[in-house]
mmCIF file of C-alpha atoms in Angstrom:
data_model
loop_
_atom_site.group_PDB
_atom_site.id
_atom_site.type_symbol
_atom_site.label_atom_id
_atom_site.label_comp_id
_atom_site.label_asym_id
_atom_site.label_seq_id
_atom_site.Cartn_x
_atom_site.Cartn_y
_atom_site.Cartn_z
ATOM 1 C CA MET L 1 -17.904 57.451 -5.651
ATOM 2 C CA ASN L 2 -18.755 57.358 -1.702
ATOM 3 C CA GLY L 3 -16.341 54.753 -0.209
ATOM 4 C CA TYR L 4 -13.041 52.758 -1.826
ATOM 5 C CA GLY L 5 -14.076 49.144 -0.465
ATOM 6 C CA SER L 6 -11.261 46.288 0.411
ATOM 7 C CA SER L 7 -7.846 46.230 0.131
ATOM 8 C CA THR L 8 -7.921 42.501 0.466
ATOM 9 C CA TYR L 9 -10.975 42.266 -2.569
ATOM 10 C CA PRO L 10 -10.324 43.235 -6.083
ATOM 11 C CA ASP L 11 -13.435 45.644 -6.122
ATOM 12 C CA GLY L 12 -11.961 48.501 -8.262
ATOM 13 C CA PHE L 13 -9.875 50.402 -5.680
ATOM 14 C CA TYR L 14 -5.998 48.653 -5.613
ATOM 15 C CA PRO L 15 -3.852 49.805 -2.724
ATOM 16 C CA GLN L 16 -0.559 49.271 -5.295
ATOM 17 C CA VAL L 17 -1.451 51.787 -7.130
ATOM 18 C CA ASN L 18 -2.879 54.232 -4.500
ATOM 19 C CA PRO L 19 0.570 54.390 -1.957
ATOM 20 C CA GLN L 20 -0.553 57.013 -0.561
ATOM 21 C CA GLY L 21 -4.069 55.569 0.813
ATOM 22 C CA PHE L 22 -7.408 55.851 0.126
ATOM 23 C CA LYS L 23 -9.159 59.569 0.406
ATOM 24 C CA PRO L 24 -13.645 58.887 1.027
ATOM 25 C CA ASN L 25 -14.504 60.271 -2.730
ATOM 26 C CA THR L 26 -13.808 59.610 -6.158
ATOM 27 C CA ASN L 27 -15.238 61.198 -9.042
ATOM 28 C CA ALA L 28 -14.770 59.571 -12.656
ATOM 29 C CA LEU L 29 -15.116 60.001 -16.086
ATOM 30 C CA VAL L 30 -14.907 57.009 -18.612
ATOM 31 C CA LEU L 31 -14.712 58.056 -22.131
ATOM 32 C CA LYS L 32 -14.690 54.868 -24.538
ATOM 33 C CA THR L 33 -15.453 54.189 -27.765
ATOM 34 C CA SER L 34 -15.834 50.508 -29.511
ATOM 35 C CA LEU L 35 -16.095 49.058 -32.566
ATOM 36 C CA ASN L 36 -17.974 45.633 -33.405
ATOM 37 C CA PHE L 37 -18.898 43.499 -36.473
ATOM 38 C CA MET Q 1 6.585 43.576 -26.188
ATOM 39 C CA HIS Q 2 5.545 41.878 -29.462
ATOM 40 C CA LYS Q 3 2.329 40.945 -27.964
ATOM 41 C CA ARG Q 4 2.182 44.921 -27.684
ATOM 42 C CA ILE Q 5 3.052 45.645 -31.310
ATOM 43 C CA PHE Q 6 0.748 43.204 -32.309
ATOM 44 C CA SER Q 7 -2.303 44.293 -30.301
ATOM 45 C CA SER Q 8 -1.509 47.787 -31.516
ATOM 46 C CA VAL Q 9 -1.414 47.001 -34.793
ATOM 47 C CA PHE Q 10 -4.641 45.399 -34.745
ATOM 48 C CA VAL Q 11 -5.986 47.872 -33.087
ATOM 49 C CA TYR Q 12 -4.576 50.152 -35.506
ATOM 50 C CA LEU Q 13 -6.245 47.831 -37.921
ATOM 51 C CA CYS Q 14 -9.210 47.671 -36.681
ATOM 52 C CA PHE Q 15 -10.248 51.310 -36.461
ATOM 53 C CA HIS Q 16 -8.623 52.675 -39.453
ATOM 54 C CA ALA Q 17 -9.272 50.155 -41.328
ATOM 55 C CA GLY Q 18 -12.661 49.074 -40.192
ATOM 56 C CA GLN Q 19 -14.502 49.744 -42.969
ATOM 57 C CA ILE Q 20 -12.908 46.878 -44.744
ATOM 58 C CA THR Q 21 -12.699 44.781 -42.160
ATOM 59 C CA LEU Q 22 -16.466 45.058 -41.077
ATOM 60 C CA GLN Q 23 -17.738 43.846 -44.403
ATOM 61 C CA ALA Q 24 -16.252 40.429 -43.822
ATOM 62 C CA GLN Q 25 -18.613 38.471 -41.364
ATOM 63 C CA GLU Q 26 -18.779 35.154 -43.124
ATOM 64 C CA PHE Q 27 -17.454 32.454 -45.161
ATOM 65 C CA LYS Q 28 -18.057 28.645 -46.428
ATOM 66 C CA LEU Q 29 -16.051 26.456 -45.032
ATOM 67 C CA LEU Q 30 -17.424 22.336 -46.055
ATOM 68 C CA HIS Q 31 -20.789 23.607 -47.241
ATOM 69 C CA ARG Q 32 -21.192 25.000 -44.018
ATOM 70 C CA THR Q 33 -21.865 29.137 -43.517
ATOM 71 C CA VAL Q 34 -19.489 30.564 -40.781
ATOM 72 C CA GLN Q 35 -20.118 33.268 -39.202
ATOM 73 C CA VAL Q 36 -17.771 35.790 -37.804
ATOM 74 C CA HIS Q 37 -17.749 38.702 -35.548
ATOM 75 C CA GLY Q 38 -15.967 40.551 -33.497
ATOM 76 C CA PHE Q 39 -15.214 43.568 -31.371
ATOM 77 C CA VAL Q 40 -12.497 46.397 -30.279
ATOM 78 C CA SER Q 41 -12.676 49.583 -27.516
ATOM 79 C CA GLN Q 42 -10.455 51.811 -26.524
ATOM 80 C CA GLY Q 43 -11.193 53.797 -23.065
ATOM 81 C CA PHE Q 44 -9.932 56.329 -21.091
ATOM 82 C CA ILE Q 45 -10.657 57.264 -17.466
ATOM 83 C CA TYR Q 46 -10.287 60.001 -15.274
ATOM 84 C CA THR Q 47 -10.745 60.031 -11.975
ATOM 85 C CA SER Q 48 -10.554 63.182 -9.041
ATOM 86 C CA ASP Q 49 -8.820 61.963 -6.203
ATOM 87 C CA ASN Q 50 -8.069 57.800 -5.877
ATOM 88 C CA LYS Q 51 -6.742 55.692 -8.410
ATOM 89 C CA TRP Q 52 -9.213 53.286 -9.728
ATOM 90 C CA LEU Q 53 -8.997 49.968 -11.669
ATOM 91 C CA THR Q 54 -5.297 49.695 -11.061
ATOM 92 C CA MET Q 55 -5.001 52.536 -13.695
ATOM 93 C CA ASN Q 56 -3.286 55.721 -12.817
ATOM 94 C CA THR Q 57 -6.373 57.929 -13.643
ATOM 95 C CA SER Q 58 -6.034 60.511 -11.395
ATOM 96 C CA GLN Q 59 -3.454 62.099 -14.299
ATOM 97 C CA GLY Q 60 -5.818 60.557 -16.528
ATOM 98 C CA SER Q 61 -5.492 57.286 -18.404
ATOM 99 C CA ALA Q 62 -5.939 55.146 -21.398
ATOM 100 C CA ALA Q 63 -4.622 51.956 -20.976
ATOM 101 C CA PHE Q 64 -8.198 50.207 -21.321
ATOM 102 C CA THR Q 65 -8.087 48.029 -24.551
ATOM 103 C CA ASP Q 66 -9.782 45.087 -25.065
ATOM 104 C CA PHE Q 67 -11.040 43.275 -28.552
ATOM 105 C CA GLY Q 68 -12.838 39.826 -29.426
ATOM 106 C CA LEU Q 69 -13.067 37.575 -32.238
ATOM 107 C CA ASN Q 70 -15.511 34.702 -32.689
ATOM 108 C CA MET Q 71 -16.457 32.064 -35.534
ATOM 109 C CA SER Q 72 -19.584 30.136 -34.858
ATOM 110 C CA SER Q 73 -21.186 28.190 -37.167
ATOM 111 C CA GLN Q 74 -24.645 26.324 -37.410
ATOM 112 C CA VAL Q 75 -23.694 22.834 -38.240
ATOM 113 C CA THR Q 76 -26.848 21.668 -38.204
ATOM 114 C CA ASP Q 77 -30.459 21.897 -37.294
ATOM 115 C CA LYS Q 78 -29.587 21.347 -33.227
ATOM 116 C CA LEU Q 79 -26.074 21.626 -33.212
ATOM 117 C CA ARG Q 80 -23.987 24.846 -33.081
ATOM 118 C CA ILE Q 81 -20.459 25.399 -32.798
ATOM 119 C CA GLY Q 82 -18.386 28.125 -32.052
ATOM 120 C CA ALA Q 83 -15.189 30.011 -30.528
ATOM 121 C CA GLN Q 84 -14.157 33.018 -29.470
ATOM 122 C CA GLY Q 85 -10.663 34.682 -28.632
ATOM 123 C CA TYR Q 86 -9.985 37.645 -26.140
ATOM 124 C CA ASP Q 87 -7.583 40.123 -25.409
ATOM 125 C CA ARG Q 88 -7.128 43.346 -23.223
ATOM 126 C CA ASN Q 89 -5.072 45.586 -21.379
ATOM 127 C CA LEU Q 90 -6.559 47.497 -18.212
ATOM 128 C CA GLY Q 91 -3.187 49.110 -16.172
ATOM 129 C CA PRO Q 92 -1.369 46.000 -15.609
ATOM 130 C CA LEU Q 93 -4.165 43.775 -15.795
ATOM 131 C CA GLY Q 94 -3.992 41.390 -19.597
ATOM 132 C CA GLN Q 95 -0.718 42.914 -20.320
ATOM 133 C CA TYR Q 96 -2.429 41.672 -23.464
ATOM 134 C CA HIS Q 97 -1.882 38.256 -22.639
ATOM 135 C CA PRO Q 98 -4.571 36.576 -25.227
ATOM 136 C CA SER Q 99 -6.982 34.244 -24.221
ATOM 137 C CA LEU Q 100 -9.855 31.579 -24.819
ATOM 138 C CA ASP Q 101 -13.489 33.164 -23.681
ATOM 139 C CA TRP Q 102 -15.055 30.675 -24.782
ATOM 140 C CA ALA Q 103 -15.314 27.539 -27.375
ATOM 141 C CA VAL Q 104 -18.585 25.647 -27.212
ATOM 142 C CA ALA Q 105 -20.547 22.503 -28.751
ATOM 143 C CA GLU Q 106 -24.001 23.282 -28.319
ATOM 144 C CA TYR Q 107 -26.872 20.647 -29.130
ATOM 145 C CA ARG Q 108 -29.978 21.115 -28.834
ATOM 146 C CA PHE Q 109 -32.587 17.883 -28.920
ATOM 147 C CA LYS Q 110 -35.661 19.718 -27.851
ATOM 148 C CA SER Q 111 -36.877 23.268 -27.133
ATOM 149 C CA TRP Q 112 -37.220 22.619 -23.563
ATOM 150 C CA LEU Q 113 -33.361 20.120 -23.498
ATOM 151 C CA GLY Q 114 -29.772 21.184 -25.003
ATOM 152 C CA VAL Q 115 -26.388 20.289 -23.786
ATOM 153 C CA ARG Q 116 -23.385 22.436 -24.365
ATOM 154 C CA GLY Q 117 -19.727 21.126 -23.523
ATOM 155 C CA GLY Q 118 -16.404 23.207 -24.038
ATOM 156 C CA LYS Q 119 -15.340 26.176 -22.596
ATOM 157 C CA VAL Q 120 -18.856 27.910 -21.562
ATOM 158 C CA LYS Q 121 -19.685 31.021 -20.946
ATOM 159 C CA THR Q 122 -21.069 31.159 -17.032
ATOM 160 C CA ILE Q 123 -24.299 32.349 -17.180
ATOM 161 C CA LEU Q 124 -24.874 34.585 -13.798
ATOM 162 C CA GLY Q 125 -27.565 36.639 -13.600
ATOM 163 C CA LEU Q 126 -28.127 39.453 -16.256
ATOM 164 C CA TYR Q 127 -24.947 40.159 -17.967
ATOM 165 C CA ASN Q 128 -22.328 37.783 -16.407
ATOM 166 C CA ASP Q 129 -21.876 36.094 -19.799
ATOM 167 C CA THR Q 130 -21.560 38.998 -21.810
ATOM 168 C CA GLN Q 131 -19.563 41.239 -20.321
ATOM 169 C CA GLY Q 132 -17.692 41.983 -23.415
ATOM 170 C CA GLU Q 133 -20.252 43.097 -25.504
ATOM 171 C CA ASP Q 134 -20.413 46.325 -25.060
ATOM 172 C CA PHE Q 135 -22.785 46.799 -27.830
ATOM 173 C CA LEU Q 136 -26.101 45.640 -26.625
ATOM 174 C CA ARG Q 137 -25.562 48.406 -23.003
ATOM 175 C CA THR Q 138 -25.743 51.690 -22.513
ATOM 176 C CA PHE Q 139 -23.503 51.785 -19.963
ATOM 177 C CA ALA Q 140 -19.464 52.009 -20.728
ATOM 178 C CA LEU Q 141 -18.965 49.804 -17.231
ATOM 179 C CA LEU Q 142 -21.374 47.623 -15.903
ATOM 180 C CA PRO Q 143 -22.428 47.997 -12.441
ATOM 181 C CA GLN Q 144 -18.793 47.451 -10.161
ATOM 182 C CA SER Q 145 -20.835 46.404 -7.618
ATOM 183 C CA LEU Q 146 -21.561 43.090 -9.168
ATOM 184 C CA TYR Q 147 -19.502 42.770 -12.415
ATOM 185 C CA PRO Q 148 -15.489 44.649 -11.176
ATOM 186 C CA THR Q 149 -14.090 44.721 -13.823
ATOM 187 C CA GLY Q 150 -10.985 43.122 -12.771
ATOM 188 C CA LEU Q 151 -12.392 39.813 -12.533
ATOM 189 C CA ARG Q 152 -13.712 39.435 -15.947
ATOM 190 C CA ASP Q 153 -11.694 37.084 -16.732
ATOM 191 C CA ALA Q 154 -12.042 34.992 -13.754
ATOM 192 C CA ALA Q 155 -15.903 34.590 -14.163
ATOM 193 C CA ILE Q 156 -16.506 34.408 -17.444
ATOM 194 C CA ALA Q 157 -16.708 30.446 -18.453
ATOM 195 C CA HIS Q 158 -16.214 27.323 -16.957
ATOM 196 C CA LEU Q 159 -14.544 24.310 -18.526
ATOM 197 C CA GLY Q 160 -17.414 21.332 -18.640
ATOM 198 C CA GLY Q 161 -20.989 21.345 -19.593
ATOM 199 C CA ASP Q 162 -24.848 22.655 -19.452
ATOM 200 C CA ILE Q 163 -28.188 21.686 -19.469
ATOM 201 C CA TYR Q 164 -30.875 23.484 -20.708
ATOM 202 C CA GLY Q 165 -33.885 25.005 -22.114
ATOM 203 C CA ASP Q 166 -37.189 26.537 -22.272
ATOM 204 C CA ILE Q 167 -40.135 25.694 -21.132
ATOM 205 C CA SER Q 168 -43.257 27.301 -22.458
ATOM 206 C CA ARG Q 169 -45.924 27.367 -20.069
ATOM 207 C CA ARG Q 170 -49.552 26.780 -20.370
ATOM 208 C CA HIS Q 171 -52.066 29.935 -20.351
ATOM 209 C CA ARG Q 172 -49.707 32.320 -21.764
ATOM 210 C CA LEU Q 173 -47.529 32.205 -18.290
ATOM 211 C CA GLY Q 174 -44.910 33.270 -20.274
ATOM 212 C CA VAL Q 175 -41.268 31.079 -21.165
ATOM 213 C CA LEU Q 176 -39.044 29.479 -18.319
ATOM 214 C CA SER Q 177 -35.467 29.209 -18.988
ATOM 215 C CA TYR Q 178 -33.036 27.068 -16.823
ATOM 216 C CA THR Q 179 -29.345 26.454 -17.188
ATOM 217 C CA ALA Q 180 -27.382 23.777 -14.737
ATOM 218 C CA TYR Q 181 -23.952 23.631 -15.400
ATOM 219 C CA ALA Q 182 -20.842 22.268 -13.969
ATOM 220 C CA GLY Q 183 -17.010 22.553 -14.758
ATOM 221 C CA HIS Q 184 -13.697 23.966 -13.799
ATOM 222 C CA ARG Q 185 -12.698 27.135 -13.637
ATOM 223 C CA ARG Q 186 -8.854 28.472 -14.372
ATOM 224 C CA ASP Q 187 -8.270 32.274 -13.401
ATOM 225 C CA SER Q 188 -5.933 34.237 -15.159
ATOM 226 C CA LEU Q 189 -2.622 34.801 -13.735
ATOM 227 C CA TYR Q 190 -3.315 38.630 -14.843
ATOM 228 C CA SER Q 191 -6.643 39.340 -13.325
ATOM 229 C CA GLY Q 192 -7.524 41.802 -10.409
ATOM 230 C CA TYR Q 193 -7.100 39.283 -7.763
ATOM 231 C CA PRO Q 194 -3.569 37.700 -8.282
ATOM 232 C CA TYR Q 195 -2.639 41.204 -8.688
ATOM 233 C CA LEU Q 196 -4.170 42.550 -5.446
ATOM 234 C CA ALA Q 197 -2.709 39.781 -3.816
ATOM 235 C CA SER Q 198 1.187 40.832 -5.222
ATOM 236 C CA GLN Q 199 0.813 43.628 -2.595
ATOM 237 C CA PHE Q 200 1.410 40.756 -0.032
ATOM 238 C CA GLY Q 201 4.036 39.511 -1.141
ATOM 239 C CA ILE Q 202 1.788 36.563 -2.512
ATOM 240 C CA TYR Q 203 2.760 35.274 -6.446
ATOM 241 C CA TYR Q 204 0.406 32.601 -7.816
ATOM 242 C CA SER Q 205 1.177 29.933 -10.305
ATOM 243 C CA ARG Q 206 -2.499 28.937 -10.278
ATOM 244 C CA ILE Q 207 -5.877 29.446 -9.099
ATOM 245 C CA ASP Q 208 -8.554 27.376 -10.340
ATOM 246 C CA GLY Q 209 -11.514 24.439 -9.204
ATOM 247 C CA LEU Q 210 -14.508 23.088 -9.567
ATOM 248 C CA GLN Q 211 -17.553 25.668 -10.381
ATOM 249 C CA TYR Q 212 -21.321 24.563 -10.382
ATOM 250 C CA GLY Q 213 -24.451 26.202 -10.477
ATOM 251 C CA CYS Q 214 -27.451 26.967 -11.564
ATOM 252 C CA ASP Q 215 -29.836 29.940 -13.603
ATOM 253 C CA LEU Q 216 -33.684 30.025 -13.443
ATOM 254 C CA ARG Q 217 -35.605 32.917 -15.712
ATOM 255 C CA TRP Q 218 -38.939 33.682 -16.093
ATOM 256 C CA ASP Q 219 -39.712 35.458 -19.397
ATOM 257 C CA THR Q 220 -43.290 36.547 -17.522
ATOM 258 C CA PRO Q 221 -46.747 36.962 -19.384
ATOM 259 C CA LEU Q 222 -46.179 41.004 -18.996
ATOM 260 C CA ASN Q 223 -44.386 41.692 -22.146
ATOM 261 C CA GLY Q 224 -41.152 42.987 -21.338
ATOM 262 C CA LEU Q 225 -40.668 42.009 -17.772
ATOM 263 C CA LEU Q 226 -38.206 39.496 -17.033
ATOM 264 C CA ILE Q 227 -37.054 38.171 -13.625
ATOM 265 C CA GLY Q 228 -34.627 35.514 -12.637
ATOM 266 C CA GLY Q 229 -32.066 33.928 -9.613
ATOM 267 C CA SER Q 230 -28.744 32.669 -10.470
ATOM 268 C CA ARG Q 231 -26.770 29.920 -7.489
ATOM 269 C CA MET Q 232 -23.084 29.507 -8.163
ATOM 270 C CA ASN Q 233 -20.892 27.359 -6.120
ATOM 271 C CA GLU Q 234 -17.218 26.914 -6.321
ATOM 272 C CA ASP Q 235 -14.632 25.131 -5.060
ATOM 273 C CA VAL Q 236 -11.495 27.075 -6.025
ATOM 274 C CA THR Q 237 -7.690 27.212 -4.784
ATOM 275 C CA GLY Q 238 -4.550 28.913 -5.543
ATOM 276 C CA HIS Q 239 -1.030 27.827 -5.073
ATOM 277 C CA GLY Q 240 2.284 29.966 -5.283
ATOM 278 C CA THR Q 241 4.580 31.654 -3.144
ATOM 279 C CA LEU Q 242 5.041 33.971 -0.469
ATOM 280 C CA GLY Q 243 7.597 36.412 0.801
ATOM 281 C CA ASN Q 244 9.417 35.483 3.457
ATOM 282 C CA PRO Q 245 7.320 38.163 6.245
ATOM 283 C CA ILE Q 246 9.612 37.436 8.846
ATOM 284 C CA ASN Q 247 13.237 37.200 6.560
ATOM 285 C CA PRO Q 248 12.711 38.789 3.276
ATOM 286 C CA GLY Q 249 16.043 37.836 2.152
ATOM 287 C CA ALA Q 250 15.380 34.552 3.144
ATOM 288 C CA GLY Q 251 13.341 33.410 -0.225
ATOM 289 C CA SER Q 252 10.028 32.493 -0.541
ATOM 290 C CA LEU Q 253 7.445 30.300 0.638
ATOM 291 C CA PRO Q 254 5.031 27.588 -0.445
ATOM 292 C CA TYR Q 255 2.089 29.424 -0.375
ATOM 293 C CA SER Q 256 -2.065 27.582 -0.773
ATOM 294 C CA GLU Q 257 -5.160 28.829 0.059
ATOM 295 C CA GLY Q 258 -8.526 26.985 -0.353
ATOM 296 C CA ALA Q 259 -12.434 27.456 0.451
ATOM 297 C CA LYS Q 260 -14.471 25.848 3.315
ATOM 298 C CA ALA Q 261 -17.581 27.647 1.137
ATOM 299 C CA ASP Q 262 -17.954 29.862 -1.735
ATOM 300 C CA TRP Q 263 -20.852 30.537 -3.647
ATOM 301 C CA THR Q 264 -22.748 33.624 -5.079
ATOM 302 C CA ASN Q 265 -26.414 34.586 -5.172
ATOM 303 C CA GLN Q 266 -28.195 36.662 -7.989
ATOM 304 C CA PHE Q 267 -31.700 37.713 -7.786
ATOM 305 C CA TYR Q 268 -32.072 39.914 -11.117
ATOM 306 C CA GLY Q 269 -35.058 41.774 -13.003
ATOM 307 C CA GLU Q 270 -35.427 43.804 -16.256
ATOM 308 C CA TYR Q 271 -38.216 45.337 -17.511
ATOM 309 C CA VAL Q 272 -37.869 46.720 -21.141
ATOM 310 C CA LEU Q 273 -41.208 48.826 -22.974
ATOM 311 C CA GLY Q 274 -40.549 50.228 -26.089
ATOM 312 C CA LYS Q 275 -37.206 52.783 -25.892
ATOM 313 C CA LEU Q 276 -37.084 52.530 -22.061
ATOM 314 C CA ARG Q 277 -34.704 49.832 -20.222
ATOM 315 C CA ILE Q 278 -35.129 48.959 -16.234
ATOM 316 C CA ASP Q 279 -32.630 46.538 -14.937
ATOM 317 C CA SER Q 280 -32.163 45.702 -11.392
ATOM 318 C CA GLU Q 281 -29.616 43.198 -9.611
ATOM 319 C CA TYR Q 282 -28.614 41.744 -5.880
ATOM 320 C CA ARG Q 283 -25.715 39.778 -5.458
ATOM 321 C CA ARG Q 284 -24.231 38.039 -2.255
ATOM 322 C CA TYR Q 285 -21.104 36.107 -2.534
ATOM 323 C CA LEU Q 286 -19.195 34.881 0.466
ATOM 324 C CA SER Q 287 -15.942 33.374 0.867
ATOM 325 C CA ASP Q 288 -15.188 30.969 3.473
ATOM 326 C CA GLN Q 289 -11.401 30.517 2.862
ATOM 327 C CA ILE Q 290 -8.571 28.995 4.345
ATOM 328 C CA ILE Q 291 -4.878 30.546 3.636
ATOM 329 C CA SER Q 292 -2.710 27.425 4.706
ATOM 330 C CA THR Q 293 0.741 28.889 4.808
ATOM 331 C CA LEU Q 294 -0.124 31.524 7.708
ATOM 332 C CA ALA Q 295 -3.144 29.600 9.439
ATOM 333 C CA LEU Q 296 -5.695 32.180 8.706
ATOM 334 C CA GLU Q 297 -8.998 31.717 8.056
ATOM 335 C CA ASN Q 298 -10.886 34.734 6.260
ATOM 336 C CA ILE Q 299 -14.281 35.228 5.691
ATOM 337 C CA THR Q 300 -15.862 37.972 3.140
ATOM 338 C CA ASP Q 301 -19.330 38.649 2.568
ATOM 339 C CA VAL Q 302 -19.699 40.578 -0.214
ATOM 340 C CA ARG Q 303 -23.136 42.131 -1.100
ATOM 341 C CA GLY Q 304 -23.870 44.408 -4.295
ATOM 342 C CA TRP Q 305 -26.946 45.635 -6.121
ATOM 343 C CA TYR Q 306 -28.094 48.171 -8.732
ATOM 344 C CA VAL Q 307 -30.962 49.750 -10.176
ATOM 345 C CA SER Q 308 -30.706 51.196 -13.980
ATOM 346 C CA GLY Q 309 -32.654 53.067 -16.265
ATOM 347 C CA ALA Q 310 -31.949 53.445 -20.002
ATOM 348 C CA TYR Q 311 -33.937 55.249 -22.517
ATOM 349 C CA ARG Q 312 -32.994 55.704 -26.555
ATOM 350 C CA VAL Q 313 -33.808 59.396 -26.527
ATOM 351 C CA ARG Q 314 -33.351 59.540 -30.540
ATOM 352 C CA LYS Q 315 -32.108 57.124 -33.386
ATOM 353 C CA ARG Q 316 -28.464 57.691 -32.708
ATOM 354 C CA LEU Q 317 -28.413 58.338 -28.854
ATOM 355 C CA ALA Q 318 -29.308 56.358 -25.621
ATOM 356 C CA LEU Q 319 -29.213 57.879 -22.182
ATOM 357 C CA GLY Q 320 -28.718 55.941 -19.312
ATOM 358 C CA SER Q 321 -28.312 56.130 -15.090
ATOM 359 C CA TYR Q 322 -27.688 53.820 -11.956
ATOM 360 C CA TYR Q 323 -27.254 53.920 -8.874
ATOM 361 C CA SER Q 324 -25.047 51.052 -6.972
ATOM 362 C CA ARG Q 325 -23.862 50.004 -3.601
ATOM 363 C CA TYR Q 326 -21.475 47.671 -2.438
ATOM 364 C CA THR Q 327 -20.464 46.487 0.751
ATOM 365 C CA ILE Q 328 -17.802 44.273 2.122
ATOM 366 C CA THR Q 329 -16.915 42.682 5.483
ATOM 367 C CA SER Q 330 -13.995 40.693 6.555
ATOM 368 C CA VAL Q 331 -13.987 38.488 9.593
ATOM 369 C CA PHE Q 332 -10.629 36.335 10.187
ATOM 370 C CA GLY Q 333 -9.786 33.715 12.812
ATOM 371 C CA GLY Q 334 -6.898 31.143 12.941
ATOM 372 C CA ALA Q 335 -3.404 31.341 14.441
ATOM 373 C CA LEU Q 336 -2.718 34.940 12.781
ATOM 374 C CA ALA Q 337 -6.279 36.660 13.382
ATOM 375 C CA ALA Q 338 -4.676 38.862 15.928
ATOM 376 C CA VAL Q 339 -2.821 41.037 13.258
ATOM 377 C CA SER Q 340 -5.465 40.716 11.267
ATOM 378 C CA PRO Q 341 -8.562 43.187 12.475
ATOM 379 C CA ASN Q 342 -12.438 42.146 11.854
ATOM 380 C CA LYS Q 343 -13.985 44.196 9.332
ATOM 381 C CA THR Q 344 -17.293 44.657 9.748
ATOM 382 C CA ASP Q 345 -18.939 48.135 9.501
ATOM 383 C CA THR Q 346 -20.103 49.002 6.534
ATOM 384 C CA GLY Q 347 -20.263 52.584 7.290
ATOM 385 C CA LEU Q 348 -17.037 52.519 6.610
ATOM 386 C CA PRO Q 349 -15.558 54.288 3.047
ATOM 387 C CA ALA Q 350 -13.257 50.665 3.411
ATOM 388 C CA ASN Q 351 -16.123 48.616 3.516
ATOM 389 C CA HIS Q 352 -18.400 49.959 0.943
ATOM 390 C CA ILE Q 353 -18.436 51.409 -2.522
ATOM 391 C CA TYR Q 354 -21.925 53.977 -3.298
ATOM 392 C CA ASP Q 355 -21.665 55.098 -6.902
ATOM 393 C CA LYS Q 356 -24.096 57.008 -8.936
ATOM 394 C CA VAL Q 357 -23.829 57.244 -12.837
ATOM 395 C CA ILE Q 358 -25.262 58.602 -15.827
ATOM 396 C CA THR Q 359 -24.227 58.053 -19.398
ATOM 397 C CA ALA Q 360 -25.052 59.026 -22.825
ATOM 398 C CA TRP Q 361 -24.466 56.313 -25.369
ATOM 399 C CA VAL Q 362 -23.978 58.045 -29.068
ATOM 400 C CA ASP Q 363 -24.090 55.519 -31.980
ATOM 401 C CA LEU Q 364 -21.642 57.008 -34.587
ATOM 402 C CA ASP Q 365 -22.998 54.350 -37.052
ATOM 403 C CA LYS Q 366 -24.018 51.054 -37.628
ATOM 404 C CA PHE Q 367 -20.774 49.599 -36.196
ATOM 405 C CA TRP Q 368 -19.275 52.354 -34.259
ATOM 406 C CA ASP Q 369 -20.442 54.104 -31.200
ATOM 407 C CA VAL Q 370 -19.129 56.496 -28.504
ATOM 408 C CA LYS Q 371 -19.963 56.648 -24.527
ATOM 409 C CA LEU Q 372 -19.599 59.513 -21.975
ATOM 410 C CA GLU Q 373 -20.092 58.274 -18.590
ATOM 411 C CA GLY Q 374 -19.811 60.417 -15.503
ATOM 412 C CA THR Q 375 -19.546 58.520 -11.979
ATOM 413 C CA LEU Q 376 -20.215 60.164 -8.848
#
């Protein structure tokens, strides 16, 4: 991801969990498993 | 603690006793068939640098669980009732506080006229009302430019009523479907917005207000092509407390905020051709917010769009990819505007998120799937 959005809108990057500040780019790997019936 | 234990047990039972649970999909009550459906999902996210979605993802985090259970019944030919309970834990969000996702009575007078009442899922674009139904789509996460995971429980439903219907047009001009709604929105206090605000010492006791809007979509004569648009207006206020910024030891101040304007426009298209599905949506959200306690006005302008494609390569494997862009600007006014600089340059990383995603979706069986998604 290029950018980290605003610290005043909940767009995914939250200052509370990034107290050291943000870096401009982020790569992410998501693994998700679901059961449905 | 008890909620965590209960939720953990629920998740365990769903995963490990799934074969038993999955058979029980309907029962009879007062001579009516009641259908039971549910889902449970568990995610793991690892990020290279910044932590994402409130979790400690730079170390790898599995604090990403949600599940829901719904029941519905067709009481008569025209009357249907149903409800869904939902719970989640996403980092510090949700915290396994169960919520009523939706609970609806729906009466269809004619194909072109129906009414719904209760806690009704809000129709906004292609996916707002089906955010919890992972099994319907290829991607593990919906494009965050339009469907931020942290705001799921703020956007999902309103307490009120809808009128809706399908109008079949002559000369094979397709089907026009409309929905108009009005109601009351009430946010979970364990959602992304209250969590974000806590960094400023704001602790909400309530976020709620009027929500009304409409959606119009056209299932066009070109087989598989759907286009549409949604509009949502809101008048949401927030109340709570604010830590005293001048003298933190003096206790908290009452806090309130409201909106002079709060609206969303969304336009979308979907094309399905055999095993191929292409979606695209654009959303603009504008909020002109008055924060009374701080004599501050904040105009937030959010714009996002994405284009996605997904293709079912084999019976149990689908691949998908999307490109998404999100920009945000904030302009401040009022007495404290001097200490809140405007943020209007969307070229800065603090005012945008652009992401490219690729996903593999594997159906292990009819009820169980796994998705692997990379985001750059």
